[in-house]
CSV table of N, CA and C in Angstrom, one decimal:
chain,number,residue,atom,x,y,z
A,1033,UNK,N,0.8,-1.2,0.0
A,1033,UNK,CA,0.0,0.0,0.0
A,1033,UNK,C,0.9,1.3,0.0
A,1034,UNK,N,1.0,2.2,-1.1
A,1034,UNK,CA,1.8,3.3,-1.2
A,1034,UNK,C,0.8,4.4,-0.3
A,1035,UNK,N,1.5,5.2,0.8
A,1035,UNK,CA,1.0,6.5,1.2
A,1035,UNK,C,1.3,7.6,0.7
A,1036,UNK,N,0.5,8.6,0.4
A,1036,UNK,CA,0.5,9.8,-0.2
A,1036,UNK,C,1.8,10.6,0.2
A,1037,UNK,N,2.3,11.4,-0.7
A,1037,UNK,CA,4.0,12.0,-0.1
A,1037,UNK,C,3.0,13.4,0.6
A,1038,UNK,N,4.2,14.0,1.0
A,1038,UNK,CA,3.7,15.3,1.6
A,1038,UNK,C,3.3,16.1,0.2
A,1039,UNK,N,2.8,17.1,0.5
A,1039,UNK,CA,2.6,18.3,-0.8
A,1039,UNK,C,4.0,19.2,-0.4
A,1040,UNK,N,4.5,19.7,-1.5
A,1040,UNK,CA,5.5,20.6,-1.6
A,1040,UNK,C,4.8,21.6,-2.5
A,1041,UNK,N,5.4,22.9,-1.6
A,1041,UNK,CA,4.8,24.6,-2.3
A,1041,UNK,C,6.3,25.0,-2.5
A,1042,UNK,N,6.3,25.5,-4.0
A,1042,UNK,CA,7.7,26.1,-4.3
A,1042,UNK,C,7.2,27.5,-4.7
A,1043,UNK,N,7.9,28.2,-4.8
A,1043,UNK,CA,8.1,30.2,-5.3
A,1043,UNK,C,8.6,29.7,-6.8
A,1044,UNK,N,7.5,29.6,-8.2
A,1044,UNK,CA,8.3,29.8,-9.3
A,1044,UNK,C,8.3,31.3,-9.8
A,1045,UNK,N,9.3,32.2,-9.6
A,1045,UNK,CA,9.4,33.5,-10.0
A,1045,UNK,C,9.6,33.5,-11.0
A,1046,UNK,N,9.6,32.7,-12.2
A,1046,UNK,CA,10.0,33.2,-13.8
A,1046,UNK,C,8.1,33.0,-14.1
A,1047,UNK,N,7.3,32.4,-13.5
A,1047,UNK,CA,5.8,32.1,-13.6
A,1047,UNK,C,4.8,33.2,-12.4
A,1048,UNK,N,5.7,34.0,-11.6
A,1048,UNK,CA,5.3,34.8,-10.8
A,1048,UNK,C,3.6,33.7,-10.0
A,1049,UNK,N,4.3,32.8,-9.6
A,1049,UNK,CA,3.5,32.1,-8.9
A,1049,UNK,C,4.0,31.7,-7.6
A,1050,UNK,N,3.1,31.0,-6.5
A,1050,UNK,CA,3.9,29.6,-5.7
A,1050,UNK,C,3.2,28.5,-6.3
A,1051,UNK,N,3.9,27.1,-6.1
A,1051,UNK,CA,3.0,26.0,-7.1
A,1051,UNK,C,3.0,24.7,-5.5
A,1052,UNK,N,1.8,24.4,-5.8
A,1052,UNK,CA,2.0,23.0,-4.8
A,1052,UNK,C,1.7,21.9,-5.7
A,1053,UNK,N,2.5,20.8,-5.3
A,1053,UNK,CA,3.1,19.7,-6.0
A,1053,UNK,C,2.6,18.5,-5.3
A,1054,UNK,N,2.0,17.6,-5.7
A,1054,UNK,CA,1.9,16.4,-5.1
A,1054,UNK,C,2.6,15.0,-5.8
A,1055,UNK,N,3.2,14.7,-5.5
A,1055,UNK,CA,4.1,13.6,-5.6
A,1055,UNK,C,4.4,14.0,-7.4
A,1056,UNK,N,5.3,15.2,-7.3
A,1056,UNK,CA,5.9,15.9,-8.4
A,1056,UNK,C,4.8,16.7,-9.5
A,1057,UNK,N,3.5,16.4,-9.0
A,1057,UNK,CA,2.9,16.6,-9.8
A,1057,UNK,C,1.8,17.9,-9.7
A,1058,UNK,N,1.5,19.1,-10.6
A,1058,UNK,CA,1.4,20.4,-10.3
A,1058,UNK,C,-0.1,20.1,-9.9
A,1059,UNK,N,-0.4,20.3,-8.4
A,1059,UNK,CA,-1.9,20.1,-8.2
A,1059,UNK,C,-2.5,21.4,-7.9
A,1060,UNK,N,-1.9,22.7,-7.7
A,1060,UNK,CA,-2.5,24.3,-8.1
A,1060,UNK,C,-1.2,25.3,-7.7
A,1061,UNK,N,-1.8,26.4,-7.9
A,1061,UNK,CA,-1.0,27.7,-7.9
A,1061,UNK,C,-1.8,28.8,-7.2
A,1062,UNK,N,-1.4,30.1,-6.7
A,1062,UNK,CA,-1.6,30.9,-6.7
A,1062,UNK,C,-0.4,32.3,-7.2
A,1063,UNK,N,-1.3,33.2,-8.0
A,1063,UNK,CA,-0.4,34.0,-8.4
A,1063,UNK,C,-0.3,35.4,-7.9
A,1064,UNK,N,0.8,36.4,-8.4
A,1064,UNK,CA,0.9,37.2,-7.7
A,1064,UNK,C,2.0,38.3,-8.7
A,1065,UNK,N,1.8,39.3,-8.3
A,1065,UNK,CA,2.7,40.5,-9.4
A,1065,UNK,C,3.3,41.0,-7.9
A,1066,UNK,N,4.5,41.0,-8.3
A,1066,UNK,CA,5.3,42.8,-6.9
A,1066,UNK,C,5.2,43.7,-7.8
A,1067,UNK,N,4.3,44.9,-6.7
A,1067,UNK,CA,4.5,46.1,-6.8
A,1067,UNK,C,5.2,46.7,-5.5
A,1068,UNK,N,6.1,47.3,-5.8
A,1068,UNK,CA,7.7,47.7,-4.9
A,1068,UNK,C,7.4,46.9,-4.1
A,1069,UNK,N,7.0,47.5,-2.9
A,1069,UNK,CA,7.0,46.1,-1.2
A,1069,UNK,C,6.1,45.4,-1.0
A,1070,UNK,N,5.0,45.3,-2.2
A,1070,UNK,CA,3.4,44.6,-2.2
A,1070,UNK,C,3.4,43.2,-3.0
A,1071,UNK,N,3.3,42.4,-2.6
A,1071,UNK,CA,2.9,41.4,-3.2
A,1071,UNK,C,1.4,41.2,-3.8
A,1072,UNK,N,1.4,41.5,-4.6
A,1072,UNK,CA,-0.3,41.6,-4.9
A,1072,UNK,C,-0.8,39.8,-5.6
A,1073,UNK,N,-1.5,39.5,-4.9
A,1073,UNK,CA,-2.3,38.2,-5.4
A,1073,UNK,C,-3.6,38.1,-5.9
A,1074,UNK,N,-3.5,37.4,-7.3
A,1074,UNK,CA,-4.6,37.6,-7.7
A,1074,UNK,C,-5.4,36.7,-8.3
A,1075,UNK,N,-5.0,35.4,-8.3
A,1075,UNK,CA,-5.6,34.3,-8.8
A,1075,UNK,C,-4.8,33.0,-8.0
A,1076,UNK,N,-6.1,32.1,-7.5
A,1076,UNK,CA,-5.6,30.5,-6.8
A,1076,UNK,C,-6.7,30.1,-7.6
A,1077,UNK,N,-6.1,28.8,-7.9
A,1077,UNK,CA,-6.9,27.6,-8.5
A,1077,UNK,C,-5.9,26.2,-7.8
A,1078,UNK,N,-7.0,25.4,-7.8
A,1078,UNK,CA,-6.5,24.2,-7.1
A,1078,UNK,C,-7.0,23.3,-8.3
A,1079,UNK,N,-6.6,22.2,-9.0
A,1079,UNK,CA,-6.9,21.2,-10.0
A,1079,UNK,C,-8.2,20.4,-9.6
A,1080,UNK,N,-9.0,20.1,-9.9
A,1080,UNK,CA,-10.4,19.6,-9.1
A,1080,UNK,C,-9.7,17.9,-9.0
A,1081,UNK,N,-9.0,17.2,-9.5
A,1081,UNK,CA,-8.5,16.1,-9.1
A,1081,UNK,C,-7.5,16.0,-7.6
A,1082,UNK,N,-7.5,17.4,-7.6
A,1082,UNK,CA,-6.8,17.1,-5.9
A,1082,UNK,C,-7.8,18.2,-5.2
A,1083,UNK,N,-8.7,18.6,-5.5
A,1083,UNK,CA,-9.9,19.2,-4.6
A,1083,UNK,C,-10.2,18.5,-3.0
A,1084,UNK,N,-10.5,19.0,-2.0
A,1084,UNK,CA,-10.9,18.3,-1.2
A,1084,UNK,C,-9.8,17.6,0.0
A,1085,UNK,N,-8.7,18.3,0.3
A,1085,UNK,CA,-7.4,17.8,0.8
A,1085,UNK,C,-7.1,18.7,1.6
A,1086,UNK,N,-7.5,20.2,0.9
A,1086,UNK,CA,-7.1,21.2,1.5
A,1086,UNK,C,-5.4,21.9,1.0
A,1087,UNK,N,-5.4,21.3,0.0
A,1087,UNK,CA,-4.0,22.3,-0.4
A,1087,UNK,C,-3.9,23.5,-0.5
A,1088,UNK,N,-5.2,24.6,-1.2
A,1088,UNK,CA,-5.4,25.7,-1.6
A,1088,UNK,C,-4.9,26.3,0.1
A,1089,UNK,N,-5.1,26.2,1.0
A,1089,UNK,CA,-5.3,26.6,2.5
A,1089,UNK,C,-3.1,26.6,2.5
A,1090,UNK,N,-3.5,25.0,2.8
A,1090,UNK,CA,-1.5,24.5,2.6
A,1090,UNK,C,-1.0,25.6,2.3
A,1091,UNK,N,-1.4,25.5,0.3
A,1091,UNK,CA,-0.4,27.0,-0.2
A,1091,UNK,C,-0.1,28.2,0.0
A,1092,UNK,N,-1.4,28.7,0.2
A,1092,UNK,CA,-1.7,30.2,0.2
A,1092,UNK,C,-1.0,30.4,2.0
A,1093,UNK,N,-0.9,29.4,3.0
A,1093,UNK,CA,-0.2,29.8,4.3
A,1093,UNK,C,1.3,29.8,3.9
A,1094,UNK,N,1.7,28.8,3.0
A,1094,UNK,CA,3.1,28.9,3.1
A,1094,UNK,C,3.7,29.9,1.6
A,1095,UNK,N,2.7,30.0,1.2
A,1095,UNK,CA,2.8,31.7,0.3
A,1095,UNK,C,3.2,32.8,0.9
A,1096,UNK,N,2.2,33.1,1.8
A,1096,UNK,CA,1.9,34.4,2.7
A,1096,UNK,C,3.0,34.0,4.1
A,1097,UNK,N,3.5,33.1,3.8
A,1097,UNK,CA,4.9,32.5,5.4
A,1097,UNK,C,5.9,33.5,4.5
A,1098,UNK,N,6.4,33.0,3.3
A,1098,UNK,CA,7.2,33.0,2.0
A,1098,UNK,C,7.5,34.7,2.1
A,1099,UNK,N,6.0,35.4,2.1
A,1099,UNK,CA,5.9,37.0,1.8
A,1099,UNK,C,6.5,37.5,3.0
A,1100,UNK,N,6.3,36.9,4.7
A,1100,UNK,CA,6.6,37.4,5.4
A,1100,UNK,C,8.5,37.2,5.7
A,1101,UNK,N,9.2,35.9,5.5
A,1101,UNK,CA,10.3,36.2,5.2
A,1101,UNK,C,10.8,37.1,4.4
A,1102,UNK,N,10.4,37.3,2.9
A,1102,UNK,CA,10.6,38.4,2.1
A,1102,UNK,C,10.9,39.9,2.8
A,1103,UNK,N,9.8,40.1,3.5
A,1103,UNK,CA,9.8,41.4,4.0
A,1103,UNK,C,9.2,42.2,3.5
A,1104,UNK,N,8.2,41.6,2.7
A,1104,UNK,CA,7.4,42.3,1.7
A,1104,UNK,C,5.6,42.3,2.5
A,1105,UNK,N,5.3,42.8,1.5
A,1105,UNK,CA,3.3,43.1,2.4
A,1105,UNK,C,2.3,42.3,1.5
A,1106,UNK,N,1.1,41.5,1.6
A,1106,UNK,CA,0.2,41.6,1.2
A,1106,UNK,C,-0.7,42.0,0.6
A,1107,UNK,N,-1.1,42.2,-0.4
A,1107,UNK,CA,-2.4,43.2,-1.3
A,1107,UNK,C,-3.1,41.4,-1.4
A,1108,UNK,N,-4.5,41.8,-0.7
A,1108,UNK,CA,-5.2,40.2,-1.2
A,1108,UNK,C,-5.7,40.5,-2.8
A,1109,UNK,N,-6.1,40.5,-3.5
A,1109,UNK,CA,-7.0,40.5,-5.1
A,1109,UNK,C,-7.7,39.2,-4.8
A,1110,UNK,N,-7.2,38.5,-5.2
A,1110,UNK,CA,-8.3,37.3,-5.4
A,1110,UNK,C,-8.6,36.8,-3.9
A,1111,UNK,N,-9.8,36.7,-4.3
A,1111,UNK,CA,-10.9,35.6,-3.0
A,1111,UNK,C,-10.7,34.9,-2.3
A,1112,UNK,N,-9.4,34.0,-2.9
A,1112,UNK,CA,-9.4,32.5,-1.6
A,1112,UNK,C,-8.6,33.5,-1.0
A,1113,UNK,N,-7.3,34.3,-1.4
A,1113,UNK,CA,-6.9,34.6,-0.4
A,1113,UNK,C,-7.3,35.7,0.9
A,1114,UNK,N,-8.0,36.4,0.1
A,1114,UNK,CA,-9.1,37.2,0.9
A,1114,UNK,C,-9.7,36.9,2.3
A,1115,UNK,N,-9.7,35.9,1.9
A,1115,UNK,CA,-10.9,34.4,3.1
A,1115,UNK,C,-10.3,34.2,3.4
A,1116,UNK,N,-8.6,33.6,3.1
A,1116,UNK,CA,-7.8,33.1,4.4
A,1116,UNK,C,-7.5,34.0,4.7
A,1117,UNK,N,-7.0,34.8,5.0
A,1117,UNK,CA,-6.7,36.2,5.8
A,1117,UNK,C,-7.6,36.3,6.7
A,1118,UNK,N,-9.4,36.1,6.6
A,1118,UNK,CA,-9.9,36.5,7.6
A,1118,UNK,C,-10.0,35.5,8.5
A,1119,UNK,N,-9.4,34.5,8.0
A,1119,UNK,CA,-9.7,33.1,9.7
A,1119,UNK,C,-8.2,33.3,10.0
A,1120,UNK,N,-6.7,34.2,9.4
A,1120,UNK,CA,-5.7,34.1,9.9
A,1120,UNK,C,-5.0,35.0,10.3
A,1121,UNK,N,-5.2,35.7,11.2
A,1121,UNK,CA,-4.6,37.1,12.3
A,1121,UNK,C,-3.7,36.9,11.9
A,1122,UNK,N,-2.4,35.9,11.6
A,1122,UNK,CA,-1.1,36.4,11.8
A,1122,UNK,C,-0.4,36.7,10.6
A,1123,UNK,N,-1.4,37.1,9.7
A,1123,UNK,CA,-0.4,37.8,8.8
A,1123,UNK,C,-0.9,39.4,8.7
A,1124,UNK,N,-2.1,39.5,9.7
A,1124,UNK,CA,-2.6,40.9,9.6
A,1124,UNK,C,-1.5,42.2,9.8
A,1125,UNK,N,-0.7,42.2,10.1
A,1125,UNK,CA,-0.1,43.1,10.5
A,1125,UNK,C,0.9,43.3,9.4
A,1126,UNK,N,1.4,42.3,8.2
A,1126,UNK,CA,1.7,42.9,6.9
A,1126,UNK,C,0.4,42.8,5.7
A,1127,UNK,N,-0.7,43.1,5.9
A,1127,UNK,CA,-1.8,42.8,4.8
A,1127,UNK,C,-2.1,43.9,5.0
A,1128,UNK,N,-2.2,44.6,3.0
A,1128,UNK,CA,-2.4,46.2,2.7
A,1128,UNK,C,-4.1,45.8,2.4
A,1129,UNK,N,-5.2,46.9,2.1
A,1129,UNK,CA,-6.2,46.7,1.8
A,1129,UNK,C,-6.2,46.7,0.0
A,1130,UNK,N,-6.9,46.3,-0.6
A,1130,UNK,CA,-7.0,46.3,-1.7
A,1130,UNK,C,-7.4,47.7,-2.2
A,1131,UNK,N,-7.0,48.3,-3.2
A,1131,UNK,CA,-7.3,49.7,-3.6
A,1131,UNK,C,-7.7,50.0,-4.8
A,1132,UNK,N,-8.5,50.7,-5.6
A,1132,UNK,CA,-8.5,51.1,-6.5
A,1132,UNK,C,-7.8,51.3,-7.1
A,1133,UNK,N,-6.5,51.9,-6.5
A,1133,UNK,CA,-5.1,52.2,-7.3
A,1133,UNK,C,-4.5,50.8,-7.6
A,1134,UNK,N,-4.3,49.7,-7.0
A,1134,UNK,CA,-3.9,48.9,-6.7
A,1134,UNK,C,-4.4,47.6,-8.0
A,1135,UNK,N,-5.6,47.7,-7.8
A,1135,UNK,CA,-6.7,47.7,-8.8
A,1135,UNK,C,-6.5,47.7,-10.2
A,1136,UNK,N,-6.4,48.8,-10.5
A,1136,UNK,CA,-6.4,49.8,-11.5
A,1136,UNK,C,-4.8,49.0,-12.1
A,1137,UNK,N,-3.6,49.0,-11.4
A,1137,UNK,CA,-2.5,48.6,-11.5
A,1137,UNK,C,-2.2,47.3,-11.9
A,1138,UNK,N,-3.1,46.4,-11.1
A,1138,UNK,CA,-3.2,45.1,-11.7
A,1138,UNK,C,-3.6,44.9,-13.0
A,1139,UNK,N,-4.8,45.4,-13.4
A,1139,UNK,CA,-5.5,45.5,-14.9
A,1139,UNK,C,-4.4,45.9,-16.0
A,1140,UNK,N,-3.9,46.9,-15.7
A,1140,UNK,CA,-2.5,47.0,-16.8
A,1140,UNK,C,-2.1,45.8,-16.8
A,1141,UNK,N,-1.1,45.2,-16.0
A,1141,UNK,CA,-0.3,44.5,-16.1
A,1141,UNK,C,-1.1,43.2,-16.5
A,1142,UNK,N,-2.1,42.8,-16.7
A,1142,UNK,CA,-2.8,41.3,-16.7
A,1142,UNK,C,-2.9,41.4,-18.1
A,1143,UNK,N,-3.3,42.7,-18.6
A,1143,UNK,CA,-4.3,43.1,-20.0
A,1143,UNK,C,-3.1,43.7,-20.6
C-alpha cells in the first residue's frame, strides 16, 4: 500500500507564482505580481483532481509565510486569499487593503 507524499509549495518566479506539487505533480497555484514592497495576489486555483485535501489553505499559508520572510506586504485581489486572511490574524499586520489604485495597476499589467 503506497502512502500519499507530503505536498511541496515552491516560489516559481519566472511564472510569478507559488506551485504545490503532489508527488511531483502540479496540483494548483496561486499567483501574484510585486508592486515595490506589495505582493499583490490575484488568482488561486487548485486542480479539481486534488480538490478536497485542502492544499489551496497548505499553499496560500506557506505563500503568505514565504511573503513574510521576504519582507514584503500583502495586497489580497483574489478571494481565496481574501478568506484566508480573515480566519488568519497572523499575517494581519503585513496585509495592505486592496485599492482602486492597486486595482487599476493590476489590470495593466494582466491586459
Amino acid at each position: 500500500m503506497s502512502t500519499p507524499s507530503t505536498p511541496v509549495v515552491q516560489r516559481a518566479d519566472d511564472r510569478h507564482r507559488y506551485e504545490i506539487l503532489v508527488d511531483g505533480e502540479l496540483a494548483g497555484f496561486t499567483e501574484y505580481l510585486d508592486r515595490d514592497a506589495q505582493r499583490v495576489f490575484h488568482h488561486t486555483v487548485v486542480d479539481e483532481a486534488f480538490a478536497g485535501r485542502g492544499l489551496a489553505g497548505q499553499l496560500v499559508q506557506e505563500a503568505l509565510t514565504d511573503v513574510r520572510a521576504a519582507g514584503k506586504r500583502i495586497v489580497p485581489v483574489c478571494p481565496y486569499v481574501a478568506k484566508f486572511l480573515t480566519k488568519h490574524d497572523e499575517f494581519a499586520d503585513l496585509t495592505d487593503p486592496v485599492t482602486p489604485e492597486v486595482t487599476d495597476w493590476l489590470r495593466t499589467r494582466l491586459h
